[in-house]
XYZ file of C-alpha atoms in Angstrom:
82
model
C -25.294 4.128 7.664
C -25.330 4.345 11.455
C -28.154 1.813 11.720
C -26.111 -0.714 9.706
C -23.097 -0.605 12.042
C -24.724 0.249 15.385
C -23.808 -2.287 18.065
C -21.373 -4.193 15.865
C -17.948 -5.161 17.202
C -15.058 -3.231 15.712
C -11.262 -3.027 15.808
C -8.744 -0.876 13.953
C -5.146 -1.011 12.838
C -2.967 1.410 10.952
C 0.130 0.839 8.871
C 2.177 3.739 7.646
C 5.335 5.741 7.814
C 5.697 5.666 11.577
C 4.372 3.784 14.551
C 2.647 6.933 15.795
C -0.823 6.131 17.000
C -2.362 9.461 15.921
C -4.204 7.955 12.943
C -5.313 4.986 15.026
C -6.741 7.241 17.728
C -8.569 9.305 15.093
C -10.209 6.166 13.717
C -11.127 4.867 17.167
C -12.744 8.207 18.103
C -15.315 7.614 15.364
C -16.569 4.332 16.865
C -18.818 5.848 19.580
C -20.477 8.232 17.118
C -21.697 5.226 15.152
C -22.500 3.123 18.213
C -19.858 0.521 17.391
C -18.382 -1.613 20.168
C -14.570 -1.548 20.379
C -13.597 -5.093 21.361
C -9.791 -4.862 21.367
C -7.148 -2.145 21.448
C -5.978 -1.121 18.011
C -2.510 -1.650 16.567
C -0.284 0.967 14.888
C 2.570 -0.423 12.771
C 5.284 1.798 11.294
C 6.815 0.405 8.102
C 9.430 3.124 7.790
C 10.626 2.607 11.366
C 10.397 -1.178 11.531
C 10.475 -2.473 7.945
C 8.335 -5.416 6.921
C 6.847 -7.259 9.902
C 8.211 -10.626 10.940
C 6.042 -13.512 12.108
C 6.552 -12.531 15.751
C 5.330 -9.023 14.928
C 2.216 -10.352 13.240
C 1.060 -12.068 16.435
C -0.417 -8.792 17.718
C -2.431 -8.350 14.523
C -3.533 -11.984 14.588
C -4.740 -11.485 18.168
C -6.678 -8.406 17.047
C -8.316 -10.377 14.227
C -9.132 -13.366 16.420
C -10.673 -11.177 19.109
C -12.774 -9.323 16.541
C -13.899 -12.576 14.909
C -14.917 -14.093 18.258
C -16.895 -10.965 19.141
C -18.647 -11.051 15.760
C -19.585 -14.722 16.162
C -20.775 -14.122 19.723
C -22.922 -11.192 18.586
C -24.361 -13.201 15.708
C -25.300 -16.158 17.911
C -27.030 -14.092 20.595
C -30.705 -14.894 20.962
C -32.757 -11.782 20.217
C -34.748 -10.383 23.124
C -38.448 -9.814 22.531
């Protein structure tokens, strides 16, 4: 599995009972073991504390997605070195 994800851009978000970032940090600690490249800080959203997100709250997640997508496109369009 490591060879399939090695060098790929990655980002994480969590959504749960609280906005604690413990789960997010646990996920992000796995990235180096698989050689994945973290391209943006993760987002932890707490439904119990904040309720359903409003449009203004979604902007952080949209930024995460856009940054990840740009990194994926950039990686895909790189010319391989021989």
